[in-house]
Amino acid sequence: TVTVNAADNYAFSDGTKSKSLSCSIGKAALTIKADNKTMTYGGSAPSYSYTVSGLKGSDTQANVVTGTATYTIKSGSTTVTVGSTTNVGTYSIVPSGLTIGNNYTATYQNGTLTISNNLTATTGSCATLTYNGSAQTLASGGAHVTYADNSKTNAGSYTVTVNAADNYAFSDGTK
């Protein structure tokens, strides 16, 4: 509350010499955004962090934002526990839990966790085979792959399709 006094020889229209005004300073907007992170399928979950924007004057993050941030990882509305076997894809990093100084109103923004294919799939190799009258497996020994059209009986040349398993890719990035 601010008190305003009329100058000498003056008065307000209601005849008084003094009035009170209620004034305020609104809080500044502060944004807390979870930083984007990446990991590879089979690897360790990353350490999560955040970035603050909107600080005013000489304020610093250290004197405005306190506490420890918590992060929830979501796929749509489903909470996901991230570990080495979390499927390849993109997930929301949802920050929360910080205490904000009195001069600010905080808005939290999600970051993105991107889990990429593990590039350790290998094709294996074709077996050295001789016709024996029975179905034989043409290719084997690959890691993290499936084979299509991989069993033949008759002599001849064949193409075996090798596909990387879910969450894996070949070293050149192909599936």
PDB file of C-alpha atoms in Angstrom:
ATOM      1  CA  THR A   1       0.000   0.000   0.000  1.00  0.00           C
ATOM      2  CA  VAL A   2       1.290   3.417  -1.002  1.00  0.00           C
ATOM      3  CA  THR A   3       0.017   6.617   0.634  1.00  0.00           C
ATOM      4  CA  VAL A   4      -0.343   9.618  -1.665  1.00  0.00           C
ATOM      5  CA  ASN A   5      -0.571  13.082  -0.140  1.00  0.00           C
ATOM      6  CA  ALA A   6      -1.961  16.094  -2.005  1.00  0.00           C
ATOM      7  CA  ALA A   7       0.450  18.997  -2.438  1.00  0.00           C
ATOM      8  CA  ASP A   8       0.046  22.135  -0.310  1.00  0.00           C
ATOM      9  CA  ASN A   9      -3.047  24.135  -1.315  1.00  0.00           C
ATOM     10  CA  TYR A  10      -4.565  21.085  -3.057  1.00  0.00           C
ATOM     11  CA  ALA A  11      -6.982  18.342  -2.128  1.00  0.00           C
ATOM     12  CA  PHE A  12      -8.472  15.354  -3.859  1.00  0.00           C
ATOM     13  CA  SER A  13     -11.951  15.722  -5.399  1.00  0.00           C
ATOM     14  CA  ASP A  14     -13.550  14.290  -2.283  1.00  0.00           C
ATOM     15  CA  GLY A  15     -11.849  16.948  -0.152  1.00  0.00           C
ATOM     16  CA  THR A  16      -9.275  14.644   1.478  1.00  0.00           C
ATOM     17  CA  LYS A  17      -5.572  15.400   1.545  1.00  0.00           C
ATOM     18  CA  SER A  18      -4.396  11.765   1.644  1.00  0.00           C
ATOM     19  CA  LYS A  19      -5.213   8.601  -0.337  1.00  0.00           C
ATOM     20  CA  SER A  20      -3.926   5.039  -0.273  1.00  0.00           C
ATOM     21  CA  LEU A  21      -3.164   3.029  -3.409  1.00  0.00           C
ATOM     22  CA  SER A  22      -2.747  -0.729  -3.532  1.00  0.00           C
ATOM     23  CA  CYS A  23       0.097  -1.528  -5.936  1.00  0.00           C
ATOM     24  CA  SER A  24       1.758  -4.815  -6.741  1.00  0.00           C
ATOM     25  CA  ILE A  25       4.627  -6.314  -8.684  1.00  0.00           C
ATOM     26  CA  GLY A  26       3.703  -9.552 -10.414  1.00  0.00           C
ATOM     27  CA  LYS A  27       5.883 -12.623 -10.375  1.00  0.00           C
ATOM     28  CA  ALA A  28       8.161 -13.242 -13.348  1.00  0.00           C
ATOM     29  CA  ALA A  29       7.775 -16.359 -15.470  1.00  0.00           C
ATOM     30  CA  LEU A  30      10.501 -18.964 -15.078  1.00  0.00           C
ATOM     31  CA  THR A  31      10.862 -21.989 -17.357  1.00  0.00           C
ATOM     32  CA  ILE A  32      12.424 -25.238 -16.207  1.00  0.00           C
ATOM     33  CA  LYS A  33      13.055 -27.526 -19.182  1.00  0.00           C
ATOM     34  CA  ALA A  34      14.308 -31.079 -18.962  1.00  0.00           C
ATOM     35  CA  ASP A  35      17.358 -31.449 -21.200  1.00  0.00           C
ATOM     36  CA  ASN A  36      17.060 -33.864 -24.133  1.00  0.00           C
ATOM     37  CA  LYS A  37      19.005 -37.105 -23.678  1.00  0.00           C
ATOM     38  CA  THR A  38      19.992 -40.119 -25.777  1.00  0.00           C
ATOM     39  CA  MET A  39      20.973 -43.692 -25.089  1.00  0.00           C
ATOM     40  CA  THR A  40      21.529 -46.905 -27.016  1.00  0.00           C
ATOM     41  CA  TYR A  41      19.430 -50.021 -26.458  1.00  0.00           C
ATOM     42  CA  GLY A  42      21.372 -52.256 -24.077  1.00  0.00           C
ATOM     43  CA  GLY A  43      23.183 -49.294 -22.508  1.00  0.00           C
ATOM     44  CA  SER A  44      22.712 -47.461 -19.235  1.00  0.00           C
ATOM     45  CA  ALA A  45      20.043 -44.856 -18.619  1.00  0.00           C
ATOM     46  CA  PRO A  46      21.446 -41.317 -18.875  1.00  0.00           C
ATOM     47  CA  SER A  47      21.692 -38.849 -16.027  1.00  0.00           C
ATOM     48  CA  TYR A  48      18.889 -36.325 -16.327  1.00  0.00           C
ATOM     49  CA  SER A  49      19.295 -32.555 -16.016  1.00  0.00           C
ATOM     50  CA  TYR A  50      17.398 -29.344 -16.642  1.00  0.00           C
ATOM     51  CA  THR A  51      17.928 -25.814 -17.916  1.00  0.00           C
ATOM     52  CA  VAL A  52      16.378 -22.702 -16.351  1.00  0.00           C
ATOM     53  CA  SER A  53      15.404 -19.653 -18.388  1.00  0.00           C
ATOM     54  CA  GLY A  54      13.726 -16.401 -17.441  1.00  0.00           C
ATOM     55  CA  LEU A  55      15.907 -15.274 -14.524  1.00  0.00           C
ATOM     56  CA  LYS A  56      15.783 -11.505 -13.965  1.00  0.00           C
ATOM     57  CA  GLY A  57      18.331  -8.954 -12.853  1.00  0.00           C
ATOM     58  CA  SER A  58      21.187 -10.398 -10.865  1.00  0.00           C
ATOM     59  CA  ASP A  59      19.239 -13.534  -9.866  1.00  0.00           C
ATOM     60  CA  THR A  60      21.022 -16.815 -10.450  1.00  0.00           C
ATOM     61  CA  GLN A  61      19.743 -20.355 -10.667  1.00  0.00           C
ATOM     62  CA  ALA A  62      21.491 -21.146  -7.387  1.00  0.00           C
ATOM     63  CA  ASN A  63      19.565 -18.488  -5.441  1.00  0.00           C
ATOM     64  CA  VAL A  64      16.167 -18.951  -7.132  1.00  0.00           C
ATOM     65  CA  VAL A  65      15.808 -22.703  -7.772  1.00  0.00           C
ATOM     66  CA  THR A  66      16.391 -25.099  -4.887  1.00  0.00           C
ATOM     67  CA  GLY A  67      15.777 -28.740  -4.142  1.00  0.00           C
ATOM     68  CA  THR A  68      16.374 -31.811  -6.241  1.00  0.00           C
ATOM     69  CA  ALA A  69      14.557 -32.329  -9.503  1.00  0.00           C
ATOM     70  CA  THR A  70      12.730 -35.580 -10.046  1.00  0.00           C
ATOM     71  CA  TYR A  71      12.176 -36.980 -13.521  1.00  0.00           C
ATOM     72  CA  THR A  72       9.409 -39.253 -14.715  1.00  0.00           C
ATOM     73  CA  ILE A  73       9.857 -40.938 -18.080  1.00  0.00           C
ATOM     74  CA  LYS A  74       6.667 -41.437 -20.061  1.00  0.00           C
ATOM     75  CA  SER A  75       5.494 -43.110 -23.226  1.00  0.00           C
ATOM     76  CA  GLY A  76       2.212 -41.328 -23.812  1.00  0.00           C
ATOM     77  CA  SER A  77       0.529 -41.432 -20.408  1.00  0.00           C
ATOM     78  CA  THR A  78       2.372 -44.580 -19.270  1.00  0.00           C
ATOM     79  CA  THR A  79       5.303 -44.230 -16.865  1.00  0.00           C
ATOM     80  CA  VAL A  80       8.367 -46.156 -18.036  1.00  0.00           C
ATOM     81  CA  THR A  81      11.305 -47.387 -15.960  1.00  0.00           C
ATOM     82  CA  VAL A  82      14.301 -46.846 -18.215  1.00  0.00           C
ATOM     83  CA  GLY A  83      17.010 -49.468 -18.276  1.00  0.00           C
ATOM     84  CA  SER A  84      19.125 -51.446 -20.705  1.00  0.00           C
ATOM     85  CA  THR A  85      16.080 -53.322 -22.069  1.00  0.00           C
ATOM     86  CA  THR A  86      13.807 -50.319 -22.655  1.00  0.00           C
ATOM     87  CA  ASN A  87      12.659 -50.467 -26.283  1.00  0.00           C
ATOM     88  CA  VAL A  88      14.006 -48.212 -28.998  1.00  0.00           C
ATOM     89  CA  GLY A  89      11.887 -45.065 -29.398  1.00  0.00           C
ATOM     90  CA  THR A  90      11.262 -41.605 -28.010  1.00  0.00           C
ATOM     91  CA  TYR A  91      10.002 -40.898 -24.514  1.00  0.00           C
ATOM     92  CA  SER A  92       9.049 -37.746 -22.607  1.00  0.00           C
ATOM     93  CA  ILE A  93      11.285 -36.630 -19.739  1.00  0.00           C
ATOM     94  CA  VAL A  94       8.918 -34.947 -17.276  1.00  0.00           C
ATOM     95  CA  PRO A  95      10.675 -32.763 -14.648  1.00  0.00           C
ATOM     96  CA  SER A  96       9.175 -31.766 -11.296  1.00  0.00           C
ATOM     97  CA  GLY A  97       9.928 -31.292  -7.613  1.00  0.00           C
ATOM     98  CA  LEU A  98      11.932 -28.078  -7.456  1.00  0.00           C
ATOM     99  CA  THR A  99      11.267 -25.171  -5.109  1.00  0.00           C
ATOM    100  CA  ILE A 100      11.113 -21.786  -6.810  1.00  0.00           C
ATOM    101  CA  GLY A 101      11.857 -18.393  -5.221  1.00  0.00           C
ATOM    102  CA  ASN A 102       8.940 -16.088  -4.326  1.00  0.00           C
ATOM    103  CA  ASN A 103       9.515 -13.684  -7.224  1.00  0.00           C
ATOM    104  CA  TYR A 104       8.836 -16.327  -9.880  1.00  0.00           C
ATOM    105  CA  THR A 105       6.135 -18.644 -11.175  1.00  0.00           C
ATOM    106  CA  ALA A 106       7.612 -21.765 -12.723  1.00  0.00           C
ATOM    107  CA  THR A 107       6.493 -23.656 -15.805  1.00  0.00           C
ATOM    108  CA  TYR A 108       7.963 -27.078 -16.413  1.00  0.00           C
ATOM    109  CA  GLN A 109       8.689 -28.255 -19.975  1.00  0.00           C
ATOM    110  CA  ASN A 110       9.352 -31.844 -20.955  1.00  0.00           C
ATOM    111  CA  GLY A 111      12.500 -32.998 -22.659  1.00  0.00           C
ATOM    112  CA  THR A 112      12.890 -36.008 -24.944  1.00  0.00           C
ATOM    113  CA  LEU A 113      14.758 -39.250 -24.322  1.00  0.00           C
ATOM    114  CA  THR A 114      15.688 -40.970 -27.581  1.00  0.00           C
ATOM    115  CA  ILE A 115      16.728 -44.615 -27.369  1.00  0.00           C
ATOM    116  CA  SER A 116      18.464 -45.753 -30.553  1.00  0.00           C
ATOM    117  CA  ASN A 117      19.085 -49.177 -32.028  1.00  0.00           C
ATOM    118  CA  ASN A 118      22.016 -51.159 -30.733  1.00  0.00           C
ATOM    119  CA  LEU A 119      24.319 -51.509 -33.759  1.00  0.00           C
ATOM    120  CA  THR A 120      25.623 -54.979 -32.882  1.00  0.00           C
ATOM    121  CA  ALA A 121      23.527 -57.170 -35.195  1.00  0.00           C
ATOM    122  CA  THR A 122      25.677 -59.371 -37.431  1.00  0.00           C
ATOM    123  CA  THR A 123      24.575 -61.327 -40.501  1.00  0.00           C
ATOM    124  CA  GLY A 124      26.333 -64.600 -39.788  1.00  0.00           C
ATOM    125  CA  SER A 125      27.422 -66.647 -42.762  1.00  0.00           C
ATOM    126  CA  CYS A 126      26.271 -69.269 -45.234  1.00  0.00           C
ATOM    127  CA  ALA A 127      26.998 -72.861 -44.399  1.00  0.00           C
ATOM    128  CA  THR A 128      29.044 -75.020 -46.763  1.00  0.00           C
ATOM    129  CA  LEU A 129      26.444 -77.603 -47.756  1.00  0.00           C
ATOM    130  CA  THR A 130      26.150 -80.614 -50.053  1.00  0.00           C
ATOM    131  CA  TYR A 131      22.834 -82.023 -51.222  1.00  0.00           C
ATOM    132  CA  ASN A 132      21.673 -84.801 -48.854  1.00  0.00           C
ATOM    133  CA  GLY A 133      17.961 -85.135 -49.660  1.00  0.00           C
ATOM    134  CA  SER A 134      16.832 -83.334 -46.467  1.00  0.00           C
ATOM    135  CA  ALA A 135      16.072 -79.694 -45.657  1.00  0.00           C
ATOM    136  CA  GLN A 136      19.198 -77.852 -44.538  1.00  0.00           C
ATOM    137  CA  THR A 137      19.746 -74.513 -42.802  1.00  0.00           C
ATOM    138  CA  LEU A 138      21.567 -72.211 -45.213  1.00  0.00           C
ATOM    139  CA  ALA A 139      22.809 -69.413 -42.911  1.00  0.00           C
ATOM    140  CA  SER A 140      23.534 -69.141 -39.191  1.00  0.00           C
ATOM    141  CA  GLY A 141      25.808 -67.562 -36.628  1.00  0.00           C
ATOM    142  CA  GLY A 142      24.382 -64.051 -36.745  1.00  0.00           C
ATOM    143  CA  ALA A 143      23.840 -62.060 -33.587  1.00  0.00           C
ATOM    144  CA  HIS A 144      20.479 -60.408 -32.842  1.00  0.00           C
ATOM    145  CA  VAL A 145      18.972 -61.422 -36.206  1.00  0.00           C
ATOM    146  CA  THR A 146      16.253 -63.561 -37.759  1.00  0.00           C
ATOM    147  CA  TYR A 147      16.541 -65.387 -41.060  1.00  0.00           C
ATOM    148  CA  ALA A 148      13.796 -65.661 -43.680  1.00  0.00           C
ATOM    149  CA  ASP A 149      13.644 -68.410 -46.318  1.00  0.00           C
ATOM    150  CA  ASN A 150      16.610 -70.117 -44.668  1.00  0.00           C
ATOM    151  CA  SER A 151      15.847 -73.794 -45.184  1.00  0.00           C
ATOM    152  CA  LYS A 152      16.197 -75.597 -48.550  1.00  0.00           C
ATOM    153  CA  THR A 153      16.492 -79.181 -49.760  1.00  0.00           C
ATOM    154  CA  ASN A 154      17.610 -79.083 -53.409  1.00  0.00           C
ATOM    155  CA  ALA A 155      20.970 -78.078 -54.783  1.00  0.00           C
ATOM    156  CA  GLY A 156      21.114 -74.483 -56.027  1.00  0.00           C
ATOM    157  CA  SER A 157      21.854 -70.871 -55.128  1.00  0.00           C
ATOM    158  CA  TYR A 158      19.490 -69.134 -52.729  1.00  0.00           C
ATOM    159  CA  THR A 159      19.062 -65.711 -51.146  1.00  0.00           C
ATOM    160  CA  VAL A 160      18.495 -65.666 -47.411  1.00  0.00           C
ATOM    161  CA  THR A 161      16.998 -62.486 -45.956  1.00  0.00           C
ATOM    162  CA  VAL A 162      18.642 -61.455 -42.684  1.00  0.00           C
ATOM    163  CA  ASN A 163      16.700 -59.015 -40.478  1.00  0.00           C
ATOM    164  CA  ALA A 164      17.970 -57.355 -37.329  1.00  0.00           C
ATOM    165  CA  ALA A 165      15.881 -58.175 -34.268  1.00  0.00           C
ATOM    166  CA  ASP A 166      13.795 -55.507 -32.549  1.00  0.00           C
ATOM    167  CA  ASN A 167      15.992 -52.824 -30.930  1.00  0.00           C
ATOM    168  CA  TYR A 168      19.025 -53.848 -32.999  1.00  0.00           C
ATOM    169  CA  ALA A 169      20.512 -52.759 -36.320  1.00  0.00           C
ATOM    170  CA  PHE A 170      23.592 -53.575 -38.354  1.00  0.00           C
ATOM    171  CA  SER A 171      26.679 -51.383 -37.964  1.00  0.00           C
ATOM    172  CA  ASP A 172      25.598 -49.289 -40.980  1.00  0.00           C
ATOM    173  CA  GLY A 173      22.285 -48.529 -39.236  1.00  0.00           C
ATOM    174  CA  THR A 174      20.112 -50.743 -41.462  1.00  0.00           C
ATOM    175  CA  LYS A 175      17.579 -53.162 -40.034  1.00  0.00           C
TER     176      LYS A 175
END
